[in-house]
CSV table of C-alpha atoms and ligand atoms in Angstrom, one decimal:
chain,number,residue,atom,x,y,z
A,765,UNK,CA,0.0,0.0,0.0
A,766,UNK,CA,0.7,3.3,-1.0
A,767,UNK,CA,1.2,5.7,2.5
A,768,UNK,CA,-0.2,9.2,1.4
A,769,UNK,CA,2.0,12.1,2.4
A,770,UNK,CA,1.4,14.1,5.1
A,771,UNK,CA,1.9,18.3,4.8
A,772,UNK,CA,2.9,20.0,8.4
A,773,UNK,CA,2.8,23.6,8.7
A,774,UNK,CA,4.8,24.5,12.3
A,775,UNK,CA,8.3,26.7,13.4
A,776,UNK,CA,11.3,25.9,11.9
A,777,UNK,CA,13.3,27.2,15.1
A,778,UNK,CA,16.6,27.7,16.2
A,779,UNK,CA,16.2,26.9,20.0
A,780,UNK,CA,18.6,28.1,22.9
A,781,UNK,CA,17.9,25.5,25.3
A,782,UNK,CA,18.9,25.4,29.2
A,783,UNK,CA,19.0,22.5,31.7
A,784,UNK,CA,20.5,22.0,35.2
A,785,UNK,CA,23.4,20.2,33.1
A,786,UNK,CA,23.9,22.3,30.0
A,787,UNK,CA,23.3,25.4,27.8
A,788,UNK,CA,23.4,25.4,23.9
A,789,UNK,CA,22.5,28.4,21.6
A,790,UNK,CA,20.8,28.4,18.3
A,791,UNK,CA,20.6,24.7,17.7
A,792,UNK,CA,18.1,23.2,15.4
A,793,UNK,CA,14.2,22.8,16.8
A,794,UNK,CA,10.7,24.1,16.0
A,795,UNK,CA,8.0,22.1,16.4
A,796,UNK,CA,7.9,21.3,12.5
A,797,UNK,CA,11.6,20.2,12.6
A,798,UNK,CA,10.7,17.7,15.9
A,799,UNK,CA,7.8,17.0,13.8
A,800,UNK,CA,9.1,15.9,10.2
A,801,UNK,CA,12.2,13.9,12.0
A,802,UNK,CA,9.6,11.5,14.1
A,803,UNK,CA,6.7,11.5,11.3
A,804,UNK,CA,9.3,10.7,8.2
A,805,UNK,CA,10.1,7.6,10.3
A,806,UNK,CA,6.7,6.6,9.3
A,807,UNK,CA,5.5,7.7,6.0
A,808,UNK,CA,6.8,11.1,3.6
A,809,UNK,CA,5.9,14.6,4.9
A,810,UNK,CA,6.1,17.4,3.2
A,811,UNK,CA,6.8,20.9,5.2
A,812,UNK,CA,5.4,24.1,4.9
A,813,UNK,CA,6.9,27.0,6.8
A,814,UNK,CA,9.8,29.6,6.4
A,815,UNK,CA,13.5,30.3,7.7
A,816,UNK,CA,15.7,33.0,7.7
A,817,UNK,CA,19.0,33.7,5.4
A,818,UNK,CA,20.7,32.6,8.8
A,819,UNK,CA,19.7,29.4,8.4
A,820,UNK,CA,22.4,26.6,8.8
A,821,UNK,CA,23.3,24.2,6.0
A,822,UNK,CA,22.9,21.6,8.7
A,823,UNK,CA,18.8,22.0,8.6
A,824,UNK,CA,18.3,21.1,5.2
A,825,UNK,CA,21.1,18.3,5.0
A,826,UNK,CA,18.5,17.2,7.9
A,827,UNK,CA,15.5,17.4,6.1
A,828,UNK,CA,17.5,15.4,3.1
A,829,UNK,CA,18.7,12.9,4.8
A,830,UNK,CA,15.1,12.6,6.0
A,831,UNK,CA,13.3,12.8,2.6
A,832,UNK,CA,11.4,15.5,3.9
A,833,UNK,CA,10.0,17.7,0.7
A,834,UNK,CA,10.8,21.4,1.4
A,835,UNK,CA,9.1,22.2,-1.7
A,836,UNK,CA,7.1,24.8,0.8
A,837,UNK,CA,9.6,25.8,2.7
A,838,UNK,CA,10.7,29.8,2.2
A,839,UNK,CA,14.4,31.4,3.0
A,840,UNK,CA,13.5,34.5,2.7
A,841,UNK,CA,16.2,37.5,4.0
A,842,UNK,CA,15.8,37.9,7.7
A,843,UNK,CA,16.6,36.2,11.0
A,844,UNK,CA,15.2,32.3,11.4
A,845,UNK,CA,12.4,31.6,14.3
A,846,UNK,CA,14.3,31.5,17.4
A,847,UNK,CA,13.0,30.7,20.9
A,848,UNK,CA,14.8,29.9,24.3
A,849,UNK,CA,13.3,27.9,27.2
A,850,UNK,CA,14.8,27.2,30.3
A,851,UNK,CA,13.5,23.9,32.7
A,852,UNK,CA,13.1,23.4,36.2
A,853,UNK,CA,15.7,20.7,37.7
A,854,UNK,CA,13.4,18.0,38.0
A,855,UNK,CA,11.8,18.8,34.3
A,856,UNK,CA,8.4,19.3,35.3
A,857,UNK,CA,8.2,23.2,34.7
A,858,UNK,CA,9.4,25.2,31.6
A,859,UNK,CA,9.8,29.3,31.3
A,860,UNK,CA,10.4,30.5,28.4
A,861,UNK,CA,12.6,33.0,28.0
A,862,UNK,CA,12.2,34.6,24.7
A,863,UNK,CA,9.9,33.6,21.6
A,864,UNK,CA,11.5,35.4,18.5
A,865,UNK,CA,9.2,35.3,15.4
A,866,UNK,CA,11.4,36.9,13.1
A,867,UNK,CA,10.4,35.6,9.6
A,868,UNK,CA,7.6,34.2,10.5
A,869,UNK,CA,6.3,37.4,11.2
A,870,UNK,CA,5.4,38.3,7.6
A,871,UNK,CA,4.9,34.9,6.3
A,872,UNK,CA,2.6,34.1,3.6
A,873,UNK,CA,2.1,30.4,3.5
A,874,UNK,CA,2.3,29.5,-0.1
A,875,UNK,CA,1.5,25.7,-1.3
A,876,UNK,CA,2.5,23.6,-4.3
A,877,UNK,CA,-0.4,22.1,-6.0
A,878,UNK,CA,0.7,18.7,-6.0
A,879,UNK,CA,1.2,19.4,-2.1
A,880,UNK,CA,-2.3,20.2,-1.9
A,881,UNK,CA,-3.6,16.9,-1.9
A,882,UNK,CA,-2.3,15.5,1.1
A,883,UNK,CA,-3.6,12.8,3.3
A,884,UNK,CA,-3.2,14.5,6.4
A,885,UNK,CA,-3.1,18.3,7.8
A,886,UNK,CA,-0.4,19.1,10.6
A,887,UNK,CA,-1.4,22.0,12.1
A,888,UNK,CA,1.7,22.3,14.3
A,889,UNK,CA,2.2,25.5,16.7
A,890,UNK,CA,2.5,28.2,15.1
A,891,UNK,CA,0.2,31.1,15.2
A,892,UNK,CA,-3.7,30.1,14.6
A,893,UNK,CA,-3.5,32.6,11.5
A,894,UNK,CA,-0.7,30.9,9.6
A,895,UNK,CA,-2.4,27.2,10.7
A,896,UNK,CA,-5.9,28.5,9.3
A,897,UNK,CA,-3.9,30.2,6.0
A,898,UNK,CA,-2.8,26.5,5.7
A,899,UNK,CA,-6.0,25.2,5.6
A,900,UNK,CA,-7.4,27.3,3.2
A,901,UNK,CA,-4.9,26.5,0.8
A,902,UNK,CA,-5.7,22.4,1.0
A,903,UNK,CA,-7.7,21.1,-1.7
A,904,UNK,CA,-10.1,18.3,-0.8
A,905,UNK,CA,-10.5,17.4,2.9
A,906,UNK,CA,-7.9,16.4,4.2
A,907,UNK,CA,-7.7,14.8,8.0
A,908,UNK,CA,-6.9,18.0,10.6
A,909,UNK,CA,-4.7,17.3,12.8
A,910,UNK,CA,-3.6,20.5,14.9
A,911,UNK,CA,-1.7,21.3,18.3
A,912,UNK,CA,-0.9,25.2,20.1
A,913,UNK,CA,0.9,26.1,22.7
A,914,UNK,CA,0.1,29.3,26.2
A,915,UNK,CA,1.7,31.6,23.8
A,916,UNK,CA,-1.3,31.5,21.1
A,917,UNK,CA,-3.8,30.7,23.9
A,918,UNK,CA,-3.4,34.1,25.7
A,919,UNK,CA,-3.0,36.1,22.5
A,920,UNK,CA,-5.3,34.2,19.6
A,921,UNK,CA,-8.3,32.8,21.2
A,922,UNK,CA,-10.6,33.6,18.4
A,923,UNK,CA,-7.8,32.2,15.6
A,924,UNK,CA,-7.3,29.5,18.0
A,925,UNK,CA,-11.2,28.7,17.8
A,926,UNK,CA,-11.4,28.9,14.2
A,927,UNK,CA,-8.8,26.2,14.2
A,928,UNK,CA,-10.5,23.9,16.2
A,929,UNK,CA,-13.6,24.3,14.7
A,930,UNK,CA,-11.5,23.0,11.3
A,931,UNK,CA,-9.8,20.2,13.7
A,932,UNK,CA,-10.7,16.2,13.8
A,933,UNK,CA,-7.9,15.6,16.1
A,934,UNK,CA,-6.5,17.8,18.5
A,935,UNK,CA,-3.8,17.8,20.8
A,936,UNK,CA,-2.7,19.8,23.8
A,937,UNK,CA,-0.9,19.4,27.3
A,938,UNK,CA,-2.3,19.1,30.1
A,939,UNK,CA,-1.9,23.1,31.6
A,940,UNK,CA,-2.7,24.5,28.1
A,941,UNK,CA,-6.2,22.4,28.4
A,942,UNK,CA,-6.4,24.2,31.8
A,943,UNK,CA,-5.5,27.4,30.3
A,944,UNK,CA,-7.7,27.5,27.5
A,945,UNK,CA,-11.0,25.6,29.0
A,946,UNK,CA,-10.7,26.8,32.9
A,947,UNK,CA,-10.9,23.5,34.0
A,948,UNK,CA,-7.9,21.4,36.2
A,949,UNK,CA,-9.7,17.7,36.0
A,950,UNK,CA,-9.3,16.0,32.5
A,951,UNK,CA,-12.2,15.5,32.1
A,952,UNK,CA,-13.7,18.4,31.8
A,953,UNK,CA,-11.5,20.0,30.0
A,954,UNK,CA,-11.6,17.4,27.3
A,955,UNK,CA,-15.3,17.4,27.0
A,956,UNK,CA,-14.9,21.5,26.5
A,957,UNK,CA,-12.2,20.8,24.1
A,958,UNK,CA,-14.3,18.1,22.6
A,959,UNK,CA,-17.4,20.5,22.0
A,960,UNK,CA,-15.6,23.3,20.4
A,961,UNK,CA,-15.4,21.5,17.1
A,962,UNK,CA,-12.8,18.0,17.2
A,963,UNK,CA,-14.1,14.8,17.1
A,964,UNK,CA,-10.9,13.2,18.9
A,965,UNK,CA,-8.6,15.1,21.8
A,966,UNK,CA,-5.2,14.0,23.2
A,967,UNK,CA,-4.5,15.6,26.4
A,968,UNK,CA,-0.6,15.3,27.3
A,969,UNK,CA,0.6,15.0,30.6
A,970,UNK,CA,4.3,14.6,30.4
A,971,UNK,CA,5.5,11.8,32.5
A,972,UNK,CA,1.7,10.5,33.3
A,973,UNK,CA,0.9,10.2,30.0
A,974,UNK,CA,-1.6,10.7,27.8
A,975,UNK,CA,-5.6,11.0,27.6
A,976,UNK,CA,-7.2,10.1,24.6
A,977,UNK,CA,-11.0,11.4,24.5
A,978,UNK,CA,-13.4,10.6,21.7
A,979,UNK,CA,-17.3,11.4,22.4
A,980,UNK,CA,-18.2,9.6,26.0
A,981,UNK,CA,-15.4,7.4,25.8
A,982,UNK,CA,-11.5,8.3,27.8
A,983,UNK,CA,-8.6,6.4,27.5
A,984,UNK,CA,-5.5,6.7,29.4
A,985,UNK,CA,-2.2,5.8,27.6
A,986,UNK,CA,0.8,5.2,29.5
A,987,UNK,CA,4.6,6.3,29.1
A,988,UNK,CA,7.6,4.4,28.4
A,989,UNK,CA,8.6,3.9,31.9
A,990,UNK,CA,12.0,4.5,33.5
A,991,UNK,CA,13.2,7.3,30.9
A,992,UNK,CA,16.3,9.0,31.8
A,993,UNK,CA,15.3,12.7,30.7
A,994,UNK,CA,17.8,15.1,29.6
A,995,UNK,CA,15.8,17.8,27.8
A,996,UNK,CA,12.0,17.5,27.1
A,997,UNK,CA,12.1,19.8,24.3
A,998,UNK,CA,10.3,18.5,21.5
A,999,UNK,CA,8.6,15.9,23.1
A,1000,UNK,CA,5.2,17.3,21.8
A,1001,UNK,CA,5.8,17.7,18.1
A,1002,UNK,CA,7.5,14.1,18.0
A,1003,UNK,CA,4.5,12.8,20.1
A,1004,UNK,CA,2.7,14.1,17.2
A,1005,UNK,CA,5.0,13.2,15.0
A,1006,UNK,CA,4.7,9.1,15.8
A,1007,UNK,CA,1.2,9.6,15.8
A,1008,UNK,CA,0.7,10.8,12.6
A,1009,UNK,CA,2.8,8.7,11.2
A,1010,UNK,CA,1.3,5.6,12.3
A,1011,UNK,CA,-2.4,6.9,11.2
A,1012,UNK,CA,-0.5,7.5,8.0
A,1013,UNK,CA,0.8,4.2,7.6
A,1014,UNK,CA,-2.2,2.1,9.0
A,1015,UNK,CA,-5.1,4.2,8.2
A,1016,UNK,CA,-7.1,6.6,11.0
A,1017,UNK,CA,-9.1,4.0,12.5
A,1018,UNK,CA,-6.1,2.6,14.4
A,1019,UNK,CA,-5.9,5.4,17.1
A,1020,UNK,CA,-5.0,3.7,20.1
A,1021,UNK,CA,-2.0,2.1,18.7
A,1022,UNK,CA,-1.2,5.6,17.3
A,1023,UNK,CA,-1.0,7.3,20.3
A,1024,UNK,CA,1.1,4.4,21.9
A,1025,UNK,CA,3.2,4.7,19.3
A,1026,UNK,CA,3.4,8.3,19.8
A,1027,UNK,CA,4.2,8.0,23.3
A,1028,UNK,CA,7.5,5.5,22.7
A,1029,UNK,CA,8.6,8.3,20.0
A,1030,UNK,CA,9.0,11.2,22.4
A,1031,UNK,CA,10.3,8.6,24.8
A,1032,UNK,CA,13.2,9.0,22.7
A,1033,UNK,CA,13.4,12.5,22.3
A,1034,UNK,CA,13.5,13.5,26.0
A,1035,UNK,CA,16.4,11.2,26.5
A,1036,UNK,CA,19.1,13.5,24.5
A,1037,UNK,CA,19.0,17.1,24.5
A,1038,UNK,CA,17.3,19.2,21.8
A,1039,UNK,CA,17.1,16.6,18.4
A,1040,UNK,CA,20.0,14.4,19.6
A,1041,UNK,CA,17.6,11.8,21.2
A,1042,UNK,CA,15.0,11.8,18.4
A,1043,UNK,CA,18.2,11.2,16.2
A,1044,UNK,CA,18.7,7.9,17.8
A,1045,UNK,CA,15.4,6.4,17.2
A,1046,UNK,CA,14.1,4.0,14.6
A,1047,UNK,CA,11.0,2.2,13.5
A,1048,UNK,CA,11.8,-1.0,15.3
A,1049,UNK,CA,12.9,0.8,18.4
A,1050,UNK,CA,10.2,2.5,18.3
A,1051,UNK,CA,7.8,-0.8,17.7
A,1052,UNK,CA,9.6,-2.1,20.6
A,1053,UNK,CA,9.3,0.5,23.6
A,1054,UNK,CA,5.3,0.2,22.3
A,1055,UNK,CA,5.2,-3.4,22.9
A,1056,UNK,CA,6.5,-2.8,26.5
A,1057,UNK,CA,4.0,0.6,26.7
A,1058,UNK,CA,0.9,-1.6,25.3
A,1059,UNK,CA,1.4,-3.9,28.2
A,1060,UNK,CA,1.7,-1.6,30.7
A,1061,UNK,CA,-1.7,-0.6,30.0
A,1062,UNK,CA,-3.6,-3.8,29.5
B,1850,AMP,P1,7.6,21.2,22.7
B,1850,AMP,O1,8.6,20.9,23.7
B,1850,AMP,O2,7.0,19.9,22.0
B,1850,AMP,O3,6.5,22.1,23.2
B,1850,AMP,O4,8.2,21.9,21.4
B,1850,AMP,C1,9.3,22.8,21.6
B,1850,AMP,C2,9.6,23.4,20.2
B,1850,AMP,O5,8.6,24.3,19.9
B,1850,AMP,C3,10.9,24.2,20.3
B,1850,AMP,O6,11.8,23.6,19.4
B,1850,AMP,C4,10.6,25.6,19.9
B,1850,AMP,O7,11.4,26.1,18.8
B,1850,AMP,C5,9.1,25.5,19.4
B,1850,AMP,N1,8.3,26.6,20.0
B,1850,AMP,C6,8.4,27.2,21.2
B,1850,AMP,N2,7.5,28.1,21.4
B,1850,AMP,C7,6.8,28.2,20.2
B,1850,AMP,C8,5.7,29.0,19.7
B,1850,AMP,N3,5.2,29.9,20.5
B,1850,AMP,N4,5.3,28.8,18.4
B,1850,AMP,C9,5.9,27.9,17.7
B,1850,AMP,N5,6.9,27.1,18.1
B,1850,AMP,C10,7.4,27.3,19.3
């Protein structure tokens, strides 16, 4: 079988990263970048988005390597994405210390035609009004798959909306559900989330997990278990990343297994700081920490 490619709109970042144990400036991230490393594991992606002329050779040898298509993605003059987050020593807070648009400030998402018709929408954070622009550009109807993060939450609740309205699947940690529905207890805040539009939610909650709500029905998916973390950046957009990948691969109906899946990617990417530990993973090692997740849960 064919796998139909999968178009992700999201930042292309350079991230300055700080942990108890280390600092390291303007090193490859964004939540597309996390994104197409874990999903072209799976089945082809194709990114839309836009860096700076201060991008490094080293992203697109990435992207290569990865058979990512860049078709869609704009270097335009002007400083790249750049963000810097700094975590609490036991990982379980995260301040960010500066969001830089930069480019992305006056981009125009702009889509190949062929690039049109894609299986699957990845909506990946980025503001609401470049995820919506993306969506007006698809042809058909596509599968909507969409994530945010506090940042569009405080300032785009309208654009943010408007997104979920256009969502079948959306995903979110657990303090942005808080944040955006008013509600600590999961369940609450899915059924909020679940009214404003998506027919599927996936509430993250770091090291307990994840929530998958559909309807009436909750399902709580556990993590890999005894991870040694070293950075948790990216763990989102490579949750995402495993999940879409194995919805690509073995059709939508297979969720539960997708967001197991999703849950041994990021497993990987916490363990090495910024992309290093996504780096390291592969299909079967992936296959293999969802075995061991799968029985934790039955
Ligand atoms: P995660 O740890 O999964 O939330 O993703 C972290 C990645 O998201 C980093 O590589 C950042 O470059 C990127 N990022 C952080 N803040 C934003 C934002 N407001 N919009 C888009 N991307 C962001």
């Amino acid at each position: 079988m064919k796998v139909k490619p999968t178009l992700a709109v999201g930042s292309i970042a350079l991230d300055t990263l700080e942990t108890d144990a280390q600092q390291q400036t303007d090193i490859l991230g964004g939540s597309a970048t996390f994104f197409a490393v874990a999903a072209s594991l799976f089945a082809p992606v194709r990114l839309v988005g836009v860096v700076g002329s201060d991008y490094p050779e080293a992203g697109w040898r990435l992207f290569r390597e990865r058979n990512v298509d860049v078709s869609d993605v704009q270097q335009v003059a002007g400083r790249t994405f750049r963000w810097g987050g700094r975590y609490s020593s036991d990982f379980s807070t995260r301040e960010t210390l500066f969001t830089e648009l930069g480019v992305f400030e006056s981009f125009q998402p702009r889509i190949n035609p062929i690039n049109r018709h894609s299986g699957i929408v990845y909506l990946g954070n980025i503001q609401p009004s470049l995820q919506l622009a993306v969506c007006r550009e698809m042809a058909g109807a596509p599968t909507v798959i969409s994530d945010t993060m506090n940042l569009w939450i405080d300032r785009y609740p309208q654009g943010l909306e408007e997104v979920m309205a256009k969502t079948d699947i959306f995903l979110i940690n657990d303090e942005e559900a808080a944040q955006l529905t008013g509600h600590n207890d999961l369940d609450s805040a899915a059924r909020d989330l679940l009214a404003a539009g998506p027919e599927t939610v996936i509430i993250k909650q770091g090291r307990e997990g994840a929530l998958l709500a559909a309807g009436d029905s909750r399902r709580q998916v556990p993590v890999f278990p005894d991870v040694e973390v070293v950075d948790p950046t990216g763990a989102g957009d490579s949750f995402a990343g495993g999940l879409i990948g194995h919805l690509a691969r073995h059709g939508l109906a297979d969720l539960d297994q997708a967001v197991i899946v999703a849950a041994a990617t990021a497993s990987f990417t916490v363990e090495g700081f910024g992309l290093e530990g996504l780096l390291a993973a592969t299909t079967e090692g992936i296959g293999q920490r969802a075995e061991i997740i799968a029985g934790r849960r039955d």
